[in-house]
Each structure stands twice: as C-alpha cells, then as structure tokens.
Amino acid sequence: MALQVDMIAGSRIEVVVTPLGRQLSHIDGFSAATIMGDGSVMLILDLVALMRNVSNIAKVEQQKANKTVKQAHKPVVLIVDDSVTVRKVTSRLLERNGYEAQVAMDGIDALEKLQEMLPEAIVLDI
C-alpha cells in the first residue's frame, strides 16, 4: 500500500474531529472529518482499515487465481482401445473424476494424437 501526501498543513493544528454523516459513513478508509481554518472539509483516514481492506482484497484475488489454475489444468489421459464400449465407459469414468479423456481407436491413431498432445497417462490393452 502506498500513501501520497500533497502537503502538510502546519506543524501545530487544533483539530476538532466529527464523525462522518450518513452520506459519507459507507466509504471505506475514512474514520472522521474535520473543518480546517479556511473552512474546507478534511477527511481523516483510517489507515488500519485501509490496510485491512487491501490485505483482504489481496487474499481474495490470490484465492481466485489459485481456483482458476486448479480448474484450468485437468490431467489428460489418453485411452487406446479397439472396443468402442471400453473407450466410452473409461472416458466417462475419468471425466467424472476430474480428468480430461482423449480416445484413440488403435496404436496408429494413438501415435497421431501423441504428435499433438502430451498426456499425463495412457490407458491401453495389449
């Protein structure tokens, strides 16, 4: 978190702090307000609340990023079998358990698919 101060109004100032009204109380990061000697309104920062909000936002963003990474990467399994039934049953079982299933009808088909992808596992019969 960074805070930029435009200017320091003086080294000794008497400040009368008043709570924020209904119009401004919903704004995060401000705890109160005061009226300066020239009549201008000065909002008083609540630095602890600002740091807490920034920390919470960072945690939420990190959780979203972690969730996206977990969802994005499903392990790929290549199923090689000449039986349509075995391919369908095995691929459905793997997909229900969080895998991405790719199928090949035979060894030649499997070799062609391996040119385009690199699976984490290959399921095949002899």
Tab-separated table of N, CA, C and O in Angstrom:
chain	number	residue	atom	x	y	z
A	1	MET	N	0.856	-1.176	0.000
A	1	MET	CA	0.000	0.000	0.000
A	1	MET	C	0.894	1.228	0.000
A	1	MET	O	1.930	1.252	0.650
A	2	ALA	N	0.490	2.238	-0.720
A	2	ALA	CA	1.250	3.477	-0.772
A	2	ALA	C	0.317	4.631	-0.421
A	2	ALA	O	-0.870	4.591	-0.695
A	3	LEU	N	0.865	5.646	0.211
A	3	LEU	CA	0.098	6.819	0.602
A	3	LEU	C	0.886	8.037	0.162
A	3	LEU	O	2.062	8.173	0.488
A	4	GLN	N	0.254	8.908	-0.583
A	4	GLN	CA	0.911	10.121	-1.041
A	4	GLN	C	0.288	11.307	-0.312
A	4	GLN	O	-0.928	11.449	-0.246
A	5	VAL	N	1.138	12.161	0.242
A	5	VAL	CA	0.690	13.352	0.947
A	5	VAL	C	1.041	14.549	0.077
A	5	VAL	O	2.195	14.747	-0.283
A	6	ASP	N	0.020	15.349	-0.289
A	6	ASP	CA	0.260	16.506	-1.152
A	6	ASP	C	0.981	17.622	-0.417
A	6	ASP	O	1.875	18.245	-0.949
A	7	MET	N	0.573	17.869	0.805
A	7	MET	CA	1.246	18.906	1.591
A	7	MET	C	0.904	18.727	3.069
A	7	MET	O	-0.088	18.095	3.418
A	8	ILE	N	1.747	19.290	3.904
A	8	ILE	CA	1.497	19.297	5.339
A	8	ILE	C	0.966	20.676	5.676
A	8	ILE	O	1.585	21.699	5.346
A	9	ALA	N	-0.202	20.721	6.323
A	9	ALA	CA	-0.887	21.993	6.568
A	9	ALA	C	-0.193	22.837	7.634
A	9	ALA	O	-0.357	24.040	7.667
A	10	GLY	N	0.569	22.258	8.491
A	10	GLY	CA	1.266	23.005	9.528
A	10	GLY	C	1.748	22.043	10.587
A	10	GLY	O	1.330	20.892	10.650
A	11	SER	N	2.639	22.541	11.447
A	11	SER	CA	3.181	21.633	12.444
A	11	SER	C	2.310	21.564	13.701
A	11	SER	O	2.370	20.602	14.432
A	12	ARG	N	1.487	22.599	13.957
A	12	ARG	CA	0.588	22.585	15.115
A	12	ARG	C	-0.779	23.044	14.666
A	12	ARG	O	-0.971	24.184	14.288
A	13	ILE	N	-1.690	22.103	14.696
A	13	ILE	CA	-3.049	22.424	14.288
A	13	ILE	C	-3.998	21.869	15.335
A	13	ILE	O	-3.840	20.736	15.793
A	14	GLU	N	-4.963	22.667	15.712
A	14	GLU	CA	-6.022	22.154	16.579
A	14	GLU	C	-7.084	21.561	15.679
A	14	GLU	O	-7.543	22.198	14.732
A	15	VAL	N	-7.429	20.331	15.964
A	15	VAL	CA	-8.366	19.628	15.112
A	15	VAL	C	-9.569	19.207	15.941
A	15	VAL	O	-9.423	18.594	16.988
A	16	VAL	N	-10.741	19.562	15.461
A	16	VAL	CA	-11.979	19.090	16.061
A	16	VAL	C	-12.523	18.012	15.126
A	16	VAL	O	-12.872	18.291	13.981
A	17	VAL	N	-12.530	16.804	15.613
A	17	VAL	CA	-12.929	15.668	14.790
A	17	VAL	C	-14.407	15.399	15.000
A	17	VAL	O	-14.883	15.311	16.125
A	18	THR	N	-15.116	15.262	13.886
A	18	THR	CA	-16.537	14.927	13.959
A	18	THR	C	-16.772	13.645	13.170
A	18	THR	O	-16.108	13.392	12.159
A	19	PRO	N	-17.709	12.824	13.627
A	19	PRO	CA	-17.982	11.590	12.885
A	19	PRO	C	-18.547	11.915	11.506
A	19	PRO	O	-19.164	12.961	11.301
A	20	LEU	N	-18.339	11.001	10.591
A	20	LEU	CA	-18.890	11.171	9.249
A	20	LEU	C	-20.400	10.983	9.296
A	20	LEU	O	-20.912	10.147	10.010
A	21	GLY	N	-21.115	11.761	8.525
A	21	GLY	CA	-22.565	11.626	8.472
A	21	GLY	C	-22.977	10.421	7.637
A	21	GLY	O	-22.156	9.671	7.118
A	22	ARG	N	-24.280	10.254	7.501
A	22	ARG	CA	-24.801	9.133	6.727
A	22	ARG	C	-24.327	9.155	5.279
A	22	ARG	O	-24.167	8.123	4.653
A	23	GLN	N	-24.093	10.317	4.747
A	23	GLN	CA	-23.686	10.427	3.347
A	23	GLN	C	-22.293	9.845	3.098
A	23	GLN	O	-22.016	9.341	2.021
A	24	LEU	N	-21.402	9.948	4.078
A	24	LEU	CA	-20.016	9.521	3.873
A	24	LEU	C	-19.594	8.317	4.709
A	24	LEU	O	-18.497	7.793	4.523
A	25	SER	N	-20.422	7.865	5.630
A	25	SER	CA	-20.007	6.800	6.537
A	25	SER	C	-19.794	5.459	5.848
A	25	SER	O	-19.091	4.599	6.369
A	26	HIS	N	-20.355	5.251	4.664
A	26	HIS	CA	-20.190	3.983	3.948
A	26	HIS	C	-18.877	3.899	3.169
A	26	HIS	O	-18.525	2.845	2.659
A	27	ILE	N	-18.130	4.980	3.094
A	27	ILE	CA	-16.865	4.983	2.359
A	27	ILE	C	-15.786	4.350	3.226
A	27	ILE	O	-15.509	4.817	4.331
A	28	ASP	N	-15.180	3.279	2.718
A	28	ASP	CA	-14.124	2.602	3.471
A	28	ASP	C	-12.865	3.456	3.524
A	28	ASP	O	-12.521	4.132	2.567
A	29	GLY	N	-12.179	3.387	4.651
A	29	GLY	CA	-10.897	4.053	4.772
A	29	GLY	C	-10.927	5.419	5.413
A	29	GLY	O	-9.885	6.015	5.648
A	30	PHE	N	-12.115	5.951	5.693
A	30	PHE	CA	-12.219	7.244	6.364
A	30	PHE	C	-12.909	7.044	7.706
A	30	PHE	O	-13.934	6.382	7.791
A	31	SER	N	-12.329	7.617	8.751
A	31	SER	CA	-12.910	7.420	10.072
A	31	SER	C	-13.710	8.626	10.545
A	31	SER	O	-14.644	8.489	11.317
A	32	ALA	N	-13.328	9.818	10.097
A	32	ALA	CA	-13.995	11.029	10.567
A	32	ALA	C	-13.642	12.174	9.628
A	32	ALA	O	-13.005	11.975	8.597
A	33	ALA	N	-14.067	13.375	10.020
A	33	ALA	CA	-13.756	14.567	9.230
A	33	ALA	C	-13.546	15.729	10.175
A	33	ALA	O	-13.941	15.694	11.335
A	34	THR	N	-12.921	16.768	9.656
A	34	THR	CA	-12.733	17.995	10.419
A	34	THR	C	-12.850	19.178	9.468
A	34	THR	O	-12.729	19.026	8.259
A	35	ILE	N	-13.106	20.323	10.029
A	35	ILE	CA	-13.170	21.547	9.231
A	35	ILE	C	-11.904	22.336	9.507
A	35	ILE	O	-11.580	22.636	10.659
A	36	MET	N	-11.200	22.675	8.461
A	36	MET	CA	-9.941	23.392	8.595
A	36	MET	C	-10.213	24.875	8.864
A	36	MET	O	-11.348	25.342	8.755
A	37	GLY	N	-9.168	25.621	9.189
A	37	GLY	CA	-9.290	27.043	9.499
A	37	GLY	C	-9.841	27.863	8.347
A	37	GLY	O	-10.520	28.872	8.555
A	38	ASP	N	-9.582	27.437	7.120
A	38	ASP	CA	-10.085	28.179	5.970
A	38	ASP	C	-11.499	27.750	5.560
A	38	ASP	O	-12.039	28.214	4.564
A	39	GLY	N	-12.105	26.817	6.322
A	39	GLY	CA	-13.471	26.388	6.048
A	39	GLY	C	-13.580	25.135	5.205
A	39	GLY	O	-14.680	24.615	4.994
A	40	SER	N	-12.469	24.643	4.715
A	40	SER	CA	-12.529	23.424	3.894
A	40	SER	C	-12.674	22.191	4.788
A	40	SER	O	-12.222	22.167	5.929
A	41	VAL	N	-13.311	21.167	4.229
A	41	VAL	CA	-13.520	19.918	4.959
A	41	VAL	C	-12.363	18.978	4.660
A	41	VAL	O	-11.971	18.800	3.512
A	42	MET	N	-11.813	18.398	5.707
A	42	MET	CA	-10.697	17.468	5.566
A	42	MET	C	-11.133	16.121	6.112
A	42	MET	O	-11.523	16.021	7.276
A	43	LEU	N	-11.101	15.083	5.261
A	43	LEU	CA	-11.423	13.736	5.701
A	43	LEU	C	-10.222	13.137	6.409
A	43	LEU	O	-9.073	13.347	6.010
A	44	ILE	N	-10.469	12.378	7.463
A	44	ILE	CA	-9.401	11.751	8.242
A	44	ILE	C	-9.343	10.273	7.872
A	44	ILE	O	-10.350	9.558	7.982
A	45	LEU	N	-8.178	9.855	7.425
A	45	LEU	CA	-8.002	8.471	7.001
A	45	LEU	C	-7.971	7.519	8.189
A	45	LEU	O	-7.427	7.841	9.237
A	46	ASP	N	-8.536	6.349	7.971
A	46	ASP	CA	-8.413	5.241	8.918
A	46	ASP	C	-7.432	4.261	8.287
A	46	ASP	O	-7.821	3.358	7.550
A	47	LEU	N	-6.145	4.461	8.558
A	47	LEU	CA	-5.111	3.680	7.894
A	47	LEU	C	-5.196	2.196	8.210
A	47	LEU	O	-4.936	1.350	7.351
A	48	VAL	N	-5.585	1.856	9.427
A	48	VAL	CA	-5.701	0.444	9.795
A	48	VAL	C	-6.777	-0.235	8.939
A	48	VAL	O	-6.580	-1.328	8.411
A	49	ALA	N	-7.923	0.427	8.782
A	49	ALA	CA	-8.992	-0.141	7.954
A	49	ALA	C	-8.560	-0.237	6.497
A	49	ALA	O	-8.861	-1.221	5.816
A	50	LEU	N	-7.843	0.753	5.989
A	50	LEU	CA	-7.356	0.708	4.611
A	50	LEU	C	-6.402	-0.460	4.398
A	50	LEU	O	-6.510	-1.190	3.412
A	51	MET	N	-5.476	-0.657	5.326
A	51	MET	CA	-4.534	-1.762	5.206
A	51	MET	C	-5.259	-3.101	5.304
A	51	MET	O	-4.936	-4.042	4.590
A	52	ARG	N	-6.258	-3.190	6.178
A	52	ARG	CA	-7.041	-4.420	6.313
A	52	ARG	C	-7.780	-4.717	5.009
A	52	ARG	O	-7.801	-5.857	4.540
A	53	ASN	N	-8.386	-3.689	4.397
A	53	ASN	CA	-9.105	-3.877	3.132
A	53	ASN	C	-8.171	-4.318	2.018
A	53	ASN	O	-8.504	-5.197	1.233
A	54	VAL	N	-7.004	-3.701	1.939
A	54	VAL	CA	-6.035	-4.075	0.908
A	54	VAL	C	-5.591	-5.517	1.113
A	54	VAL	O	-5.494	-6.300	0.162
A	55	SER	N	-5.357	-5.902	2.361
A	55	SER	CA	-4.955	-7.272	2.669
A	55	SER	C	-6.053	-8.258	2.293
A	55	SER	O	-5.780	-9.304	1.696
A	56	ASN	N	-7.299	-7.936	2.619
A	56	ASN	CA	-8.425	-8.816	2.287
A	56	ASN	C	-8.597	-8.941	0.783
A	56	ASN	O	-8.851	-10.023	0.268
A	57	ILE	N	-8.454	-7.836	0.067
A	57	ILE	CA	-8.581	-7.859	-1.398
A	57	ILE	C	-7.483	-8.735	-1.991
A	57	ILE	O	-7.733	-9.539	-2.894
A	58	ALA	N	-6.269	-8.608	-1.478
A	58	ALA	CA	-5.160	-9.415	-1.989
A	58	ALA	C	-5.412	-10.900	-1.737
A	58	ALA	O	-5.146	-11.737	-2.609
A	59	LYS	N	-5.949	-11.247	-0.561
A	59	LYS	CA	-6.250	-12.649	-0.255
A	59	LYS	C	-7.322	-13.191	-1.189
A	59	LYS	O	-7.212	-14.308	-1.697
A	60	VAL	N	-8.372	-12.409	-1.429
A	60	VAL	CA	-9.455	-12.845	-2.318
A	60	VAL	C	-8.929	-13.047	-3.731
A	60	VAL	O	-9.256	-14.042	-4.397
A	61	GLU	N	-8.102	-12.118	-4.214
A	61	GLU	CA	-7.544	-12.242	-5.557
A	61	GLU	C	-6.649	-13.471	-5.669
A	61	GLU	O	-6.671	-14.175	-6.682
A	62	GLN	N	-5.870	-13.749	-4.623
A	62	GLN	CA	-5.000	-14.927	-4.636
A	62	GLN	C	-5.826	-16.202	-4.655
A	62	GLN	O	-5.513	-17.144	-5.379
A	63	GLN	N	-6.928	-16.233	-3.880
A	63	GLN	CA	-7.804	-17.404	-3.873
A	63	GLN	C	-8.441	-17.612	-5.240
A	63	GLN	O	-8.542	-18.739	-5.723
A	64	LYS	N	-8.871	-16.525	-5.887
A	64	LYS	CA	-9.451	-16.632	-7.227
A	64	LYS	C	-8.420	-17.167	-8.215
A	64	LYS	O	-8.730	-17.996	-9.057
A	65	ALA	N	-7.187	-16.664	-8.117
A	65	ALA	CA	-6.129	-17.113	-9.030
A	65	ALA	C	-5.830	-18.593	-8.817
A	65	ALA	O	-5.679	-19.346	-9.783
A	66	ASN	N	-5.757	-19.023	-7.553
A	66	ASN	CA	-5.496	-20.431	-7.262
A	66	ASN	C	-6.622	-21.314	-7.789
A	66	ASN	O	-6.378	-22.387	-8.335
A	67	LYS	N	-7.860	-20.863	-7.616
A	67	LYS	CA	-9.020	-21.630	-8.072
A	67	LYS	C	-9.022	-21.744	-9.596
A	67	LYS	O	-9.301	-22.800	-10.154
A	68	THR	N	-8.671	-20.653	-10.281
A	68	THR	CA	-8.626	-20.656	-11.734
A	68	THR	C	-7.557	-21.620	-12.237
A	68	THR	O	-7.784	-22.363	-13.189
A	69	VAL	N	-6.392	-21.626	-11.594
A	69	VAL	CA	-5.320	-22.524	-12.002
A	69	VAL	C	-5.744	-23.974	-11.806
A	69	VAL	O	-5.528	-24.819	-12.667
A	70	LYS	N	-6.385	-24.266	-10.668
A	70	LYS	CA	-6.836	-25.637	-10.410
A	70	LYS	C	-7.883	-26.070	-11.426
A	70	LYS	O	-7.886	-27.210	-11.868
A	71	GLN	N	-8.794	-25.160	-11.771
A	71	GLN	CA	-9.834	-25.507	-12.728
A	71	GLN	C	-9.268	-25.634	-14.138
A	71	GLN	O	-9.739	-26.435	-14.926
A	72	ALA	N	-8.274	-24.836	-14.463
A	72	ALA	CA	-7.755	-24.802	-15.815
A	72	ALA	C	-6.971	-26.066	-16.166
A	72	ALA	O	-6.996	-26.504	-17.299
A	73	HIS	N	-6.280	-26.670	-15.212
A	73	HIS	CA	-5.438	-27.815	-15.521
A	73	HIS	C	-6.090	-29.109	-15.055
A	73	HIS	O	-6.108	-29.413	-13.881
A	74	LYS	N	-6.639	-29.825	-16.008
A	74	LYS	CA	-7.133	-31.170	-15.741
A	74	LYS	C	-6.112	-32.128	-16.329
A	74	LYS	O	-5.674	-31.947	-17.462
A	75	PRO	N	-5.716	-33.139	-15.591
A	75	PRO	CA	-4.779	-34.110	-16.146
A	75	PRO	C	-5.396	-34.802	-17.366
A	75	PRO	O	-6.555	-35.190	-17.353
A	76	VAL	N	-4.600	-34.946	-18.405
A	76	VAL	CA	-5.063	-35.548	-19.654
A	76	VAL	C	-4.672	-37.023	-19.670
A	76	VAL	O	-3.526	-37.377	-19.398
A	77	VAL	N	-5.648	-37.876	-19.980
A	77	VAL	CA	-5.416	-39.314	-20.088
A	77	VAL	C	-5.819	-39.750	-21.497
A	77	VAL	O	-6.918	-39.426	-21.956
A	78	LEU	N	-4.932	-40.442	-22.171
A	78	LEU	CA	-5.227	-40.975	-23.496
A	78	LEU	C	-5.660	-42.434	-23.341
A	78	LEU	O	-4.935	-43.243	-22.757
A	79	ILE	N	-6.846	-42.746	-23.844
A	79	ILE	CA	-7.386	-44.103	-23.779
A	79	ILE	C	-7.270	-44.717	-25.169
A	79	ILE	O	-7.804	-44.182	-26.140
A	80	VAL	N	-6.549	-45.834	-25.257
A	80	VAL	CA	-6.349	-46.503	-26.530
A	80	VAL	C	-6.971	-47.892	-26.431
A	80	VAL	O	-6.518	-48.727	-25.646
A	81	ASP	N	-8.021	-48.133	-27.209
A	81	ASP	CA	-8.677	-49.440	-27.205
A	81	ASP	C	-9.486	-49.595	-28.484
A	81	ASP	O	-10.086	-48.638	-28.957
A	82	ASP	N	-9.527	-50.810	-29.009
A	82	ASP	CA	-10.293	-51.043	-30.234
A	82	ASP	C	-11.780	-51.204	-29.951
A	82	ASP	O	-12.598	-51.132	-30.858
A	83	SER	N	-12.169	-51.355	-28.700
A	83	SER	CA	-13.579	-51.507	-28.330
A	83	SER	C	-14.195	-50.138	-28.035
A	83	SER	O	-13.735	-49.413	-27.147
A	84	VAL	N	-15.250	-49.807	-28.778
A	84	VAL	CA	-15.956	-48.538	-28.564
A	84	VAL	C	-16.508	-48.468	-27.141
A	84	VAL	O	-16.427	-47.434	-26.471
A	85	THR	N	-17.054	-49.559	-26.657
A	85	THR	CA	-17.649	-49.604	-25.317
A	85	THR	C	-16.609	-49.318	-24.240
A	85	THR	O	-16.840	-48.520	-23.340
A	86	VAL	N	-15.455	-49.928	-24.343
A	86	VAL	CA	-14.392	-49.711	-23.353
A	86	VAL	C	-13.941	-48.257	-23.380
A	86	VAL	O	-13.742	-47.630	-22.332
A	87	ARG	N	-13.787	-47.700	-24.585
A	87	ARG	CA	-13.371	-46.293	-24.687
A	87	ARG	C	-14.391	-45.372	-24.033
A	87	ARG	O	-14.032	-44.465	-23.272
A	88	LYS	N	-15.680	-45.577	-24.329
A	88	LYS	CA	-16.728	-44.709	-23.775
A	88	LYS	C	-16.830	-44.840	-22.267
A	88	LYS	O	-16.887	-43.843	-21.543
A	89	VAL	N	-16.865	-46.067	-21.754
A	89	VAL	CA	-17.000	-46.282	-20.308
A	89	VAL	C	-15.798	-45.694	-19.568
A	89	VAL	O	-15.942	-44.989	-18.564
A	90	THR	N	-14.616	-45.960	-20.075
A	90	THR	CA	-13.400	-45.468	-19.409
A	90	THR	C	-13.317	-43.943	-19.460
A	90	THR	O	-12.990	-43.296	-18.459
A	91	SER	N	-13.648	-43.354	-20.600
A	91	SER	CA	-13.565	-41.892	-20.706
A	91	SER	C	-14.596	-41.213	-19.803
A	91	SER	O	-14.284	-40.214	-19.153
A	92	ARG	N	-15.795	-41.745	-19.727
A	92	ARG	CA	-16.806	-41.160	-18.835
A	92	ARG	C	-16.394	-41.264	-17.376
A	92	ARG	O	-16.584	-40.331	-16.601
A	93	LEU	N	-15.835	-42.415	-17.000
A	93	LEU	CA	-15.375	-42.605	-15.624
A	93	LEU	C	-14.279	-41.596	-15.277
A	93	LEU	O	-14.314	-40.958	-14.217
A	94	LEU	N	-13.332	-41.429	-16.180
A	94	LEU	CA	-12.239	-40.478	-15.928
A	94	LEU	C	-12.747	-39.037	-15.877
A	94	LEU	O	-12.329	-38.256	-15.006
A	95	GLU	N	-13.647	-38.650	-16.784
A	95	GLU	CA	-14.168	-37.275	-16.804
A	95	GLU	C	-14.951	-36.954	-15.544
A	95	GLU	O	-14.876	-35.838	-15.025
A	96	ARG	N	-15.701	-37.939	-15.021
A	96	ARG	CA	-16.435	-37.715	-13.760
A	96	ARG	C	-15.498	-37.512	-12.580
A	96	ARG	O	-15.870	-36.918	-11.582
A	97	ASN	N	-14.275	-37.997	-12.703
A	97	ASN	CA	-13.302	-37.872	-11.621
A	97	ASN	C	-12.272	-36.777	-11.868
A	97	ASN	O	-11.208	-36.759	-11.251
A	98	GLY	N	-12.582	-35.843	-12.771
A	98	GLY	CA	-11.745	-34.657	-12.931
A	98	GLY	C	-10.631	-34.751	-13.950
A	98	GLY	O	-9.730	-33.913	-13.943
A	99	TYR	N	-10.659	-35.755	-14.806
A	99	TYR	CA	-9.639	-35.892	-15.840
A	99	TYR	C	-10.207	-35.470	-17.188
A	99	TYR	O	-11.401	-35.526	-17.415
A	100	GLU	N	-9.314	-35.081	-18.079
A	100	GLU	CA	-9.700	-34.846	-19.461
A	100	GLU	C	-9.335	-36.111	-20.228
A	100	GLU	O	-8.168	-36.508	-20.262
A	101	ALA	N	-10.324	-36.757	-20.812
A	101	ALA	CA	-10.095	-38.017	-21.501
A	101	ALA	C	-10.026	-37.798	-23.011
A	101	ALA	O	-10.884	-37.141	-23.588
A	102	GLN	N	-8.984	-38.338	-23.619
A	102	GLN	CA	-8.830	-38.355	-25.068
A	102	GLN	C	-8.830	-39.821	-25.487
A	102	GLN	O	-8.301	-40.668	-24.764
A	103	VAL	N	-9.421	-40.123	-26.636
A	103	VAL	CA	-9.521	-41.522	-27.053
A	103	VAL	C	-8.854	-41.732	-28.406
A	103	VAL	O	-8.812	-40.833	-29.240
A	104	ALA	N	-8.325	-42.949	-28.568
A	104	ALA	CA	-7.748	-43.376	-29.839
A	104	ALA	C	-8.226	-44.797	-30.109
A	104	ALA	O	-8.330	-45.607	-29.193
A	105	MET	N	-8.522	-45.092	-31.390
A	105	MET	CA	-9.076	-46.397	-31.758
A	105	MET	C	-8.032	-47.508	-31.780
A	105	MET	O	-8.337	-48.659	-31.526
A	106	ASP	N	-6.793	-47.147	-32.095
A	106	ASP	CA	-5.735	-48.155	-32.180
A	106	ASP	C	-4.384	-47.463	-32.003
A	106	ASP	O	-4.309	-46.256	-31.756
A	107	GLY	N	-3.319	-48.231	-32.155
A	107	GLY	CA	-1.975	-47.697	-31.953
A	107	GLY	C	-1.603	-46.609	-32.926
A	107	GLY	O	-0.940	-45.625	-32.571
A	108	ILE	N	-2.026	-46.762	-34.181
A	108	ILE	CA	-1.711	-45.750	-35.195
A	108	ILE	C	-2.403	-44.431	-34.867
A	108	ILE	O	-1.801	-43.357	-34.916
A	109	ASP	N	-3.680	-44.525	-34.491
A	109	ASP	CA	-4.438	-43.335	-34.080
A	109	ASP	C	-3.799	-42.690	-32.846
A	109	ASP	O	-3.693	-41.469	-32.746
A	110	ALA	N	-3.339	-43.524	-31.917
A	110	ALA	CA	-2.695	-43.012	-30.702
A	110	ALA	C	-1.414	-42.252	-31.030
A	110	ALA	O	-1.149	-41.186	-30.474
A	111	LEU	N	-0.610	-42.804	-31.958
A	111	LEU	CA	0.632	-42.118	-32.343
A	111	LEU	C	0.344	-40.766	-32.990
A	111	LEU	O	1.071	-39.794	-32.759
A	112	GLU	N	-0.710	-40.691	-33.791
A	112	GLU	CA	-1.087	-39.412	-34.398
A	112	GLU	C	-1.512	-38.410	-33.331
A	112	GLU	O	-1.145	-37.231	-33.374
A	113	LYS	N	-2.284	-38.862	-32.347
A	113	LYS	CA	-2.732	-37.962	-31.273
A	113	LYS	C	-1.562	-37.502	-30.410
A	113	LYS	O	-1.545	-36.377	-29.918
A	114	LEU	N	-0.571	-38.385	-30.227
A	114	LEU	CA	0.595	-38.018	-29.420
A	114	LEU	C	1.463	-36.955	-30.086
A	114	LEU	O	2.277	-36.312	-29.419
A	115	GLN	N	1.306	-36.747	-31.389
A	115	GLN	CA	2.015	-35.678	-32.072
A	115	GLN	C	1.462	-34.312	-31.660
A	115	GLN	O	2.172	-33.320	-31.698
A	116	GLU	N	0.189	-34.269	-31.260
A	116	GLU	CA	-0.496	-33.017	-30.924
A	116	GLU	C	-0.596	-32.757	-29.430
A	116	GLU	O	-0.845	-31.633	-29.011
A	117	MET	N	-0.456	-33.792	-28.614
A	117	MET	CA	-0.668	-33.636	-27.169
A	117	MET	C	0.311	-34.497	-26.395
A	117	MET	O	0.918	-35.419	-26.947
A	118	LEU	N	0.469	-34.182	-25.114
A	118	LEU	CA	1.315	-34.959	-24.222
A	118	LEU	C	0.489	-35.301	-22.982
A	118	LEU	O	0.372	-34.489	-22.060
A	119	PRO	N	-0.118	-36.483	-22.953
A	119	PRO	CA	-0.976	-36.848	-21.830
A	119	PRO	C	-0.146	-37.204	-20.582
A	119	PRO	O	1.027	-37.570	-20.682
A	120	GLU	N	-0.791	-37.079	-19.426
A	120	GLU	CA	-0.141	-37.475	-18.171
A	120	GLU	C	-0.107	-38.995	-18.037
A	120	GLU	O	0.762	-39.540	-17.359
A	121	ALA	N	-1.078	-39.681	-18.670
A	121	ALA	CA	-1.148	-41.142	-18.605
A	121	ALA	C	-1.784	-41.673	-19.881
A	121	ALA	O	-2.540	-40.962	-20.553
A	122	ILE	N	-1.473	-42.917	-20.184
A	122	ILE	CA	-2.076	-43.607	-21.312
A	122	ILE	C	-2.668	-44.911	-20.801
A	122	ILE	O	-1.953	-45.689	-20.131
A	123	VAL	N	-3.941	-45.171	-21.092
A	123	VAL	CA	-4.595	-46.417	-20.708
A	123	VAL	C	-4.791	-47.223	-21.983
A	123	VAL	O	-5.399	-46.739	-22.939
A	124	LEU	N	-4.233	-48.467	-22.013
A	124	LEU	CA	-4.382	-49.279	-23.209
A	124	LEU	C	-4.359	-50.758	-22.839
A	124	LEU	O	-3.955	-51.150	-21.754
A	125	ASP	N	-4.848	-51.558	-23.754
A	125	ASP	CA	-4.768	-53.010	-23.578
A	125	ASP	C	-3.735	-53.549	-24.552
A	125	ASP	O	-3.303	-52.865	-25.474
A	126	ILE	N	-3.323	-54.758	-24.323
A	126	ILE	CA	-2.320	-55.349	-25.203
A	126	ILE	C	-3.014	-56.234	-26.223
A	126	ILE	O	-3.810	-57.067	-25.886
